[in-house]
Coordinates of C-alpha atoms and ligand atoms in Angstrom, one line a residue:
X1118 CA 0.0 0.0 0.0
X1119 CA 1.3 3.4 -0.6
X1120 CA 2.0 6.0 1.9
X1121 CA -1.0 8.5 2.6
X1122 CA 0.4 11.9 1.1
X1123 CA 2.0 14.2 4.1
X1124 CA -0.4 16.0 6.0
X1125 CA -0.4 20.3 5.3
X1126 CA -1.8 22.5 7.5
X1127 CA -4.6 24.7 6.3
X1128 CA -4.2 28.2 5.6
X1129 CA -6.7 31.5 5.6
X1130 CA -7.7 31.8 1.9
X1131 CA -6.6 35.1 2.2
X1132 CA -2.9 33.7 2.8
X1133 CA -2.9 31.8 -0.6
X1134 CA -1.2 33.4 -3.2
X1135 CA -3.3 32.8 -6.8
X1136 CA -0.4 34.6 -8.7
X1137 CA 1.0 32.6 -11.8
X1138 CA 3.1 32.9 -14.3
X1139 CA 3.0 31.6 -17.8
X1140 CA 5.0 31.9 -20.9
X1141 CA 6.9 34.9 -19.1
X1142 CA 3.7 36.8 -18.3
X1143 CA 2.5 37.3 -15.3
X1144 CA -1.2 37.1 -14.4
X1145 CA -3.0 38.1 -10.9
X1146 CA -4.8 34.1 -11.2
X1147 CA -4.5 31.2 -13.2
X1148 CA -8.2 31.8 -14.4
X1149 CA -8.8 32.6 -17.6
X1150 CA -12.1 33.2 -19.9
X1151 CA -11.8 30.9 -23.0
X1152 CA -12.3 31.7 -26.1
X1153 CA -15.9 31.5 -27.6
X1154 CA -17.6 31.5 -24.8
X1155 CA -16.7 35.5 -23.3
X1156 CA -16.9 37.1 -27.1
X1157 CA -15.0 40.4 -26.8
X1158 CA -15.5 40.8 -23.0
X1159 CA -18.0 44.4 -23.2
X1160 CA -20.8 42.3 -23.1
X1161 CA -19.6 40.4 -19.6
X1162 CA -18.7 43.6 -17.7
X1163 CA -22.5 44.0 -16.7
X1164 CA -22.3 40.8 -14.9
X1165 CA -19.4 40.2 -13.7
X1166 CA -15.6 42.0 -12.1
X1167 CA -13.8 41.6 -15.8
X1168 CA -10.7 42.7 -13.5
X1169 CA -11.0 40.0 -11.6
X1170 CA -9.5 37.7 -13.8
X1171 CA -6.6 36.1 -14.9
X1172 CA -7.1 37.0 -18.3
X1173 CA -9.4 36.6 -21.1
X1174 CA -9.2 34.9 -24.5
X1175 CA -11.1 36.6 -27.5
X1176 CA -13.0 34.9 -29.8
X1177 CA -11.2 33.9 -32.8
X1178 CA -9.8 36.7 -34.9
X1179 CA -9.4 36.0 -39.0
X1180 CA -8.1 38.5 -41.2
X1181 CA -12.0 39.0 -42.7
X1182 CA -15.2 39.6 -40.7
X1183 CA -17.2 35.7 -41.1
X1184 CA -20.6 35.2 -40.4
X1185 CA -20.1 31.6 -39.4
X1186 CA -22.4 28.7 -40.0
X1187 CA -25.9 28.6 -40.2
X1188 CA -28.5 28.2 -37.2
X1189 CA -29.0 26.4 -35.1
X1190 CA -25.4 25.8 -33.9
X1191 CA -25.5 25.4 -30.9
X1192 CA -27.2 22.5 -28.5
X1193 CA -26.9 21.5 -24.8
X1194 CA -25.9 17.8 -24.4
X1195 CA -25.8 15.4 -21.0
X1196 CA -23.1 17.3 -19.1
X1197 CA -21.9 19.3 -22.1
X1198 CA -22.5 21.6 -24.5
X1199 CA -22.4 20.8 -29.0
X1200 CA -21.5 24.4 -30.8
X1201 CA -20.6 25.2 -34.5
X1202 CA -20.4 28.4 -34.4
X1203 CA -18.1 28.7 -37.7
X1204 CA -15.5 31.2 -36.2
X1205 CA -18.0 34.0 -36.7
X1206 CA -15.8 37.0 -36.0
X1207 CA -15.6 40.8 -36.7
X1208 CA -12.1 40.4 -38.5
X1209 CA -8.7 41.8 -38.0
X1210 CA -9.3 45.6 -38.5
X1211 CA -12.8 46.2 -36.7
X1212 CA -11.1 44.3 -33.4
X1213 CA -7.8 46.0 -33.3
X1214 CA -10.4 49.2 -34.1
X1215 CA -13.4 48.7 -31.7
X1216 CA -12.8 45.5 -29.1
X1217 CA -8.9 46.0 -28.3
X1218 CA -9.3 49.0 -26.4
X1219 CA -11.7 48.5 -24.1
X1220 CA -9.6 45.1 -23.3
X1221 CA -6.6 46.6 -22.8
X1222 CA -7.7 49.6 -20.0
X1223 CA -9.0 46.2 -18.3
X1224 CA -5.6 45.4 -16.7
X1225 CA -6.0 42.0 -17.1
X1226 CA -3.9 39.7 -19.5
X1227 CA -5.2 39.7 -23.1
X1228 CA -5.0 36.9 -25.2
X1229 CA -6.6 36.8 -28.4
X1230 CA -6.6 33.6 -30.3
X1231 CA -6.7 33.4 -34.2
X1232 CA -6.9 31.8 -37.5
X1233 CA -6.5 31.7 -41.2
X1234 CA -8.4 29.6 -43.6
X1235 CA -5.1 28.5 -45.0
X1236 CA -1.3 28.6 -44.4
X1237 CA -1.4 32.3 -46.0
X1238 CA -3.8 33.7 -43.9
X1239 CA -2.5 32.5 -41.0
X1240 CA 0.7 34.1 -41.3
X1241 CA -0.9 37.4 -42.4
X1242 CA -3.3 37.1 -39.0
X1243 CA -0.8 36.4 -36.7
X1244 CA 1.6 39.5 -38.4
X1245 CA -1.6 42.1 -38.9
X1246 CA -2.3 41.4 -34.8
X1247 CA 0.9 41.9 -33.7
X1248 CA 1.5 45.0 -35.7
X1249 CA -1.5 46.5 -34.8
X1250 CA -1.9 45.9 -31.2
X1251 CA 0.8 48.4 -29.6
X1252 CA 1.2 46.6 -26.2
X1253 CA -2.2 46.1 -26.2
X1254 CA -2.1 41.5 -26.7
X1255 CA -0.2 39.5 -24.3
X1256 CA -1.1 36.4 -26.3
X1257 CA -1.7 35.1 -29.7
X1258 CA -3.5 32.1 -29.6
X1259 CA -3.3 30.2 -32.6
X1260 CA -6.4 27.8 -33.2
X1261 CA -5.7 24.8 -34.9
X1262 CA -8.3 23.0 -33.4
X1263 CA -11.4 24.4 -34.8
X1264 CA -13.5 21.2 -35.7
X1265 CA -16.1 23.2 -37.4
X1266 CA -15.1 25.1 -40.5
X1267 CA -14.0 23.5 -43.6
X1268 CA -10.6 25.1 -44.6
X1269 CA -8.4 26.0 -42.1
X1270 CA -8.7 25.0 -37.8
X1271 CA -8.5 21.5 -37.4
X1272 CA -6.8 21.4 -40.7
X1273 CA -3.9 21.8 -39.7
X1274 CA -3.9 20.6 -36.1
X1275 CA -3.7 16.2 -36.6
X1276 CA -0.1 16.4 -38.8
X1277 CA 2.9 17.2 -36.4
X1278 CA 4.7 18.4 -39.3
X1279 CA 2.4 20.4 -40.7
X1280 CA 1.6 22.2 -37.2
X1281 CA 5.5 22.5 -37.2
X1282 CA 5.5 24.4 -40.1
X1283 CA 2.5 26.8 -39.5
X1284 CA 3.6 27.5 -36.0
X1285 CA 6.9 28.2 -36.9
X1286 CA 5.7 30.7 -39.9
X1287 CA 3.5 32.3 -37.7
X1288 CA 6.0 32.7 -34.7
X1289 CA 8.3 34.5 -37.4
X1290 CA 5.6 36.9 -38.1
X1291 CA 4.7 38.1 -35.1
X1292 CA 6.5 39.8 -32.0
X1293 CA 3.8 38.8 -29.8
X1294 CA 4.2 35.1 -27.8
X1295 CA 2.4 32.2 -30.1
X1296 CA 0.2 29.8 -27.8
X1297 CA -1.1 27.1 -29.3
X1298 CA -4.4 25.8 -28.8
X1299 CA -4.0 21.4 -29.8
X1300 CA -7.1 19.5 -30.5
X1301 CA -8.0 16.4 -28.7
X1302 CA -9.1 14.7 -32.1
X1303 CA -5.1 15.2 -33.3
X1304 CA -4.3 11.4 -32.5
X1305 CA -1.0 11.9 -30.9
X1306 CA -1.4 14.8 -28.3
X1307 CA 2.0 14.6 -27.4
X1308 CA 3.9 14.6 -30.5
X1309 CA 1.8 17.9 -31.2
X1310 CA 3.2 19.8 -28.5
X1311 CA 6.1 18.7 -29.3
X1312 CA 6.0 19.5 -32.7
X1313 CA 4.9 23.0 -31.8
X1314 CA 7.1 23.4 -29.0
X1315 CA 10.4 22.4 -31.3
X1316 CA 8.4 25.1 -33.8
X1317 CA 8.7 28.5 -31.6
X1318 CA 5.4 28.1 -29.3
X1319 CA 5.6 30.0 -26.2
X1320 CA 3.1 27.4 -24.7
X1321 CA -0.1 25.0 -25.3
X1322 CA -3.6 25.2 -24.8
X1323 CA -5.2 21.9 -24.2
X1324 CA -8.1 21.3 -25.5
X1325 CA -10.3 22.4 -27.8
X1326 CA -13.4 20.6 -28.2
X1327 CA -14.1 17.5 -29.3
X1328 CA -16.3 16.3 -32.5
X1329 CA -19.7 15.1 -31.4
X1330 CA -23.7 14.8 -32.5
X1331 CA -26.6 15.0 -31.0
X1332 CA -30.3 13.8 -33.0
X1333 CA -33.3 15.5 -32.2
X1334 CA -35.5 11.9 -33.0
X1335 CA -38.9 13.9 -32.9
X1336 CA -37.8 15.5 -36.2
X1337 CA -35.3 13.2 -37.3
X1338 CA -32.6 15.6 -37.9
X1339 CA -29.4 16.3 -36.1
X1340 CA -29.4 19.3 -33.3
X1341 CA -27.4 21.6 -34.8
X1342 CA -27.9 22.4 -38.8
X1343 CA -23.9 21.2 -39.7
X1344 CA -24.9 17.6 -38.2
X1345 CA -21.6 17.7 -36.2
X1346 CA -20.0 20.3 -33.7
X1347 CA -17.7 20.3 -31.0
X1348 CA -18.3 18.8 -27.3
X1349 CA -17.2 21.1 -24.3
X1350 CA -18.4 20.9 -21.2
X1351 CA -17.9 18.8 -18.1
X1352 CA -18.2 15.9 -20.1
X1353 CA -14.6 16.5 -21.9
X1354 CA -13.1 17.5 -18.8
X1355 CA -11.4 13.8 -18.0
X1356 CA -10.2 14.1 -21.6
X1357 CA -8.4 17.2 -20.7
X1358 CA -6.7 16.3 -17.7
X1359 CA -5.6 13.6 -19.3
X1360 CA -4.0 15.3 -22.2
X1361 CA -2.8 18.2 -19.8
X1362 CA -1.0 15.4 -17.2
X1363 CA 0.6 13.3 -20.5
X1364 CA 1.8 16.7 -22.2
X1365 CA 3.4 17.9 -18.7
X1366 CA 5.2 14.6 -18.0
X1367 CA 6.7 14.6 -21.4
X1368 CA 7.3 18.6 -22.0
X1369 CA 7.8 19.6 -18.4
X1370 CA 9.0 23.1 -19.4
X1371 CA 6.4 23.9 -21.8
X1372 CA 4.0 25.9 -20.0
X1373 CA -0.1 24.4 -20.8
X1374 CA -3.3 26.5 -20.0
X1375 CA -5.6 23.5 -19.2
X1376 CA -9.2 23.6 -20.4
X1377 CA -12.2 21.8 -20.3
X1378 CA -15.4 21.5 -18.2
X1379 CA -14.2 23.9 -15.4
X1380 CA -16.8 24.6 -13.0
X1381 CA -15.4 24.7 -9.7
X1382 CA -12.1 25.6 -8.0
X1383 CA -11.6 21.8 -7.6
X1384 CA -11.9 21.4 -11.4
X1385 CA -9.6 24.2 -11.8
X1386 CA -7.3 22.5 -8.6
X1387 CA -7.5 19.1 -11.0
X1388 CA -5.7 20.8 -14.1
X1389 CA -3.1 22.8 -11.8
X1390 CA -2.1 19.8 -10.2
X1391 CA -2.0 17.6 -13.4
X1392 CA 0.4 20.4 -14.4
X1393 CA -1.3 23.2 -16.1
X1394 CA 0.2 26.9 -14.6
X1395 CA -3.3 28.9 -16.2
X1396 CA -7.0 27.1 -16.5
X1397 CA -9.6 28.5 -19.0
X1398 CA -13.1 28.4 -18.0
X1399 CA -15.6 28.4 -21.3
X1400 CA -19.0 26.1 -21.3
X1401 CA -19.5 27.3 -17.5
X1402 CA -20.0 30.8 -18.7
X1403 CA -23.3 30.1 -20.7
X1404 CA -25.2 29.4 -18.0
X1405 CA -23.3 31.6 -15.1
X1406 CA -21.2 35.0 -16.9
X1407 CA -19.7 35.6 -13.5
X1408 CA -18.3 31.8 -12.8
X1409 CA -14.5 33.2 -13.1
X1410 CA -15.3 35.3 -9.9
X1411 CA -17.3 32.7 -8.1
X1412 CA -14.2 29.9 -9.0
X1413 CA -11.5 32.0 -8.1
X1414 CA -12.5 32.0 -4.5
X1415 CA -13.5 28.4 -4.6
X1416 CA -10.0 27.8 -5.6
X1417 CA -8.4 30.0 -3.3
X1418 CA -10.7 28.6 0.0
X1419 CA -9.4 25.0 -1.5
X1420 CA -5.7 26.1 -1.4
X1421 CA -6.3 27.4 1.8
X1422 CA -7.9 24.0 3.4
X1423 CA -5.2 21.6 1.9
X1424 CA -2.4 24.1 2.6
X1425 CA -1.3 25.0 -0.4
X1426 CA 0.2 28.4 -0.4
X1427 CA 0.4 29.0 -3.7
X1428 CA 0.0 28.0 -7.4
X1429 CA 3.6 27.0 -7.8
X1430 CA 3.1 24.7 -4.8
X1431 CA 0.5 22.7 -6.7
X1432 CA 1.5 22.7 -10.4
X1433 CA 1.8 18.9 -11.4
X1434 CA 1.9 18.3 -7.8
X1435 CA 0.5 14.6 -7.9
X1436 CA 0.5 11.9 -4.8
X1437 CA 1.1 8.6 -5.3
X1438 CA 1.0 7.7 -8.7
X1439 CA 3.4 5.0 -10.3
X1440 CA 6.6 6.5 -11.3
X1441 CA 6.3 5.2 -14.9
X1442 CA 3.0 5.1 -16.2
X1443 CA 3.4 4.1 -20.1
X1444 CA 2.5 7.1 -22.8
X1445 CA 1.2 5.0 -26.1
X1446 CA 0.3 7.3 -28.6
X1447 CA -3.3 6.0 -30.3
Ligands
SIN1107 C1 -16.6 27.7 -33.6 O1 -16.6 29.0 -33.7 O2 -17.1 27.0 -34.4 C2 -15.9 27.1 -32.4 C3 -14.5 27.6 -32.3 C4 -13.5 26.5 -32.0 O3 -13.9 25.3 -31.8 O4 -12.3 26.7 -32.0

């Protein structure tokens, strides 16, 4: 039998220390808003302490406004969410123009992830934002994990080699750190971090959603009109920690902002201690805008009762697991 882990004592919540850092930044708390699910913030700052968080990741930029795909697209699931939205977006110039602003007098980090529809645009995204912003972006996050457009997303997130080359393009474009956001459906989670990571990425987001369906059997049609979207929710969240923990062991110094089904500070706790340093929060925010808030100080009255002072102290801070647990690539 193994030994019980050592015994901490508790500490006031006010004693713990949510500070992290990640990919040199610093942010005030590991929670982040992910992206798609917080639009351009405005919208949020009636309901919720915006600088409260950790950050907050755009919706995804392209270098042309998209009206994404048609209605509905969108459809709650058992513990989850279905959404294909199509990357609808205001492009490039009306976001630099009329959303960055208002994000950056926030005071919170800014991350604002992107995409192209092919190798081209990509490069001219990532290049257009960082010339644009000032100091205005903290983050590109580079979506190659979209599962619901047909040119461009998850396109270019399965090949190793070919997220090699797009990450690398885009790094060389842009002064602003590239964070990659990997898809869950990419068969080998780890050899696409590492492929990014060998490519210039500052970091990893992990995960993006996950392809699903759901039949309405009334009307004998699928939920949402492009028969198949991507899964987020709770129901993903195993997934992710599981993705998060075998990227960490592999890459320990690539920093990873964990995502997937967040809903309390002991879902956030989870992705910390399977070795993510940030934690977005996304399907939560439907039914709850101020979640961020409400998990923050779950998390820090968690810290607090198990003793952990701060978020360095519990970064892939596992008990008791076997030394060598076997990574087989499906
Ligand atoms: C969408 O807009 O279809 C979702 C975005 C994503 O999955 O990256």
């Amino acid at each position: 039998m193994s030994a019980p882990p050592p015994a901490h004592a508790p500490l006031a919540p006010e004693a713990v220390d949510l500070r992290t850092r990640f990919a040199g930044l610093e942010l005030q708390t590991p929670l982040l808003a992910a992206s798609g699910c917080f639009a351009y913030g405005q919208q949020f700052a009636a309901f919720t302490d915006l600088r409260r968080l950790g950050g907050l990741v755009t919706k995804g930029i392209s270098p042309a406004p998209r009206y994404g795909n048609p209605v509905p697209r969108i459809c709650e699931t058992a513990a989850g969410m279905l959404n294909s939205i199509g990357l609808e977006n205001v492009g490039v110039d009306a976001f630099l123009a009329d959303k960055l602003p208002f994000l950056r007098d926030l005071g919170v980090s800014v991350w604002v992830n992107f995409f192209g529809t092919d190798f081209p645009t990509y490069v001219e995204c990532a290049e257009r934002l960082s010339a644009g912003a000032g100091a205005g972006i903290d983050v590109l996050e580079m979506n190659i994990s979209c599962p619901n457009i047909k040119h461009g997303g998850i396109e270019f997130g399965t090949v190793p080699e070919v997220a090699h080359r797009l990450t690398k393009a885009c790094v060389e474009a842009s002064s602003i750190p590239i964070v990659v956001k990997l898809s869950p459906n990419a068969g080998d989670i780890v050899g696409m971090a590492q492929a990014v990571k060998e490519a210039g990425a500052a970091g990893v987001s992990l995960i993006n959603t996950i392809t699903g369906m759901a039949i309405d059997v009334r009307r004998r049609r699928p939920r949402i009109a492009t028969t198949y979207g991507g899964l987020s929710g709770p129901a993903i969240k195993p997934i992710a920690l599981r993705m998060v923990h075998q990227v960490a062991r592999a890459l320990p110094d690539l920093p990873i902002c964990g995502i997937g089904g967040v809903m309390s500070g002991e879902d956030a706790l989870e992705f910390l201690m399977a070795g993510a340093t940030t934690v977005q929060v996304g399907t939560a925010l439907f039914a709850e805008p101020g979640a961020i808030v409400r998990i923050t100080e779950e998390l820090r009255a968690l810290m607090g009762e198990l003793g952990i002072a701060d978020v360095v102290a519990a970064v892939g801070v596992l008990e008791a697991i076997p030394p060598e647990v076997p990574y087989v690539p499906a």
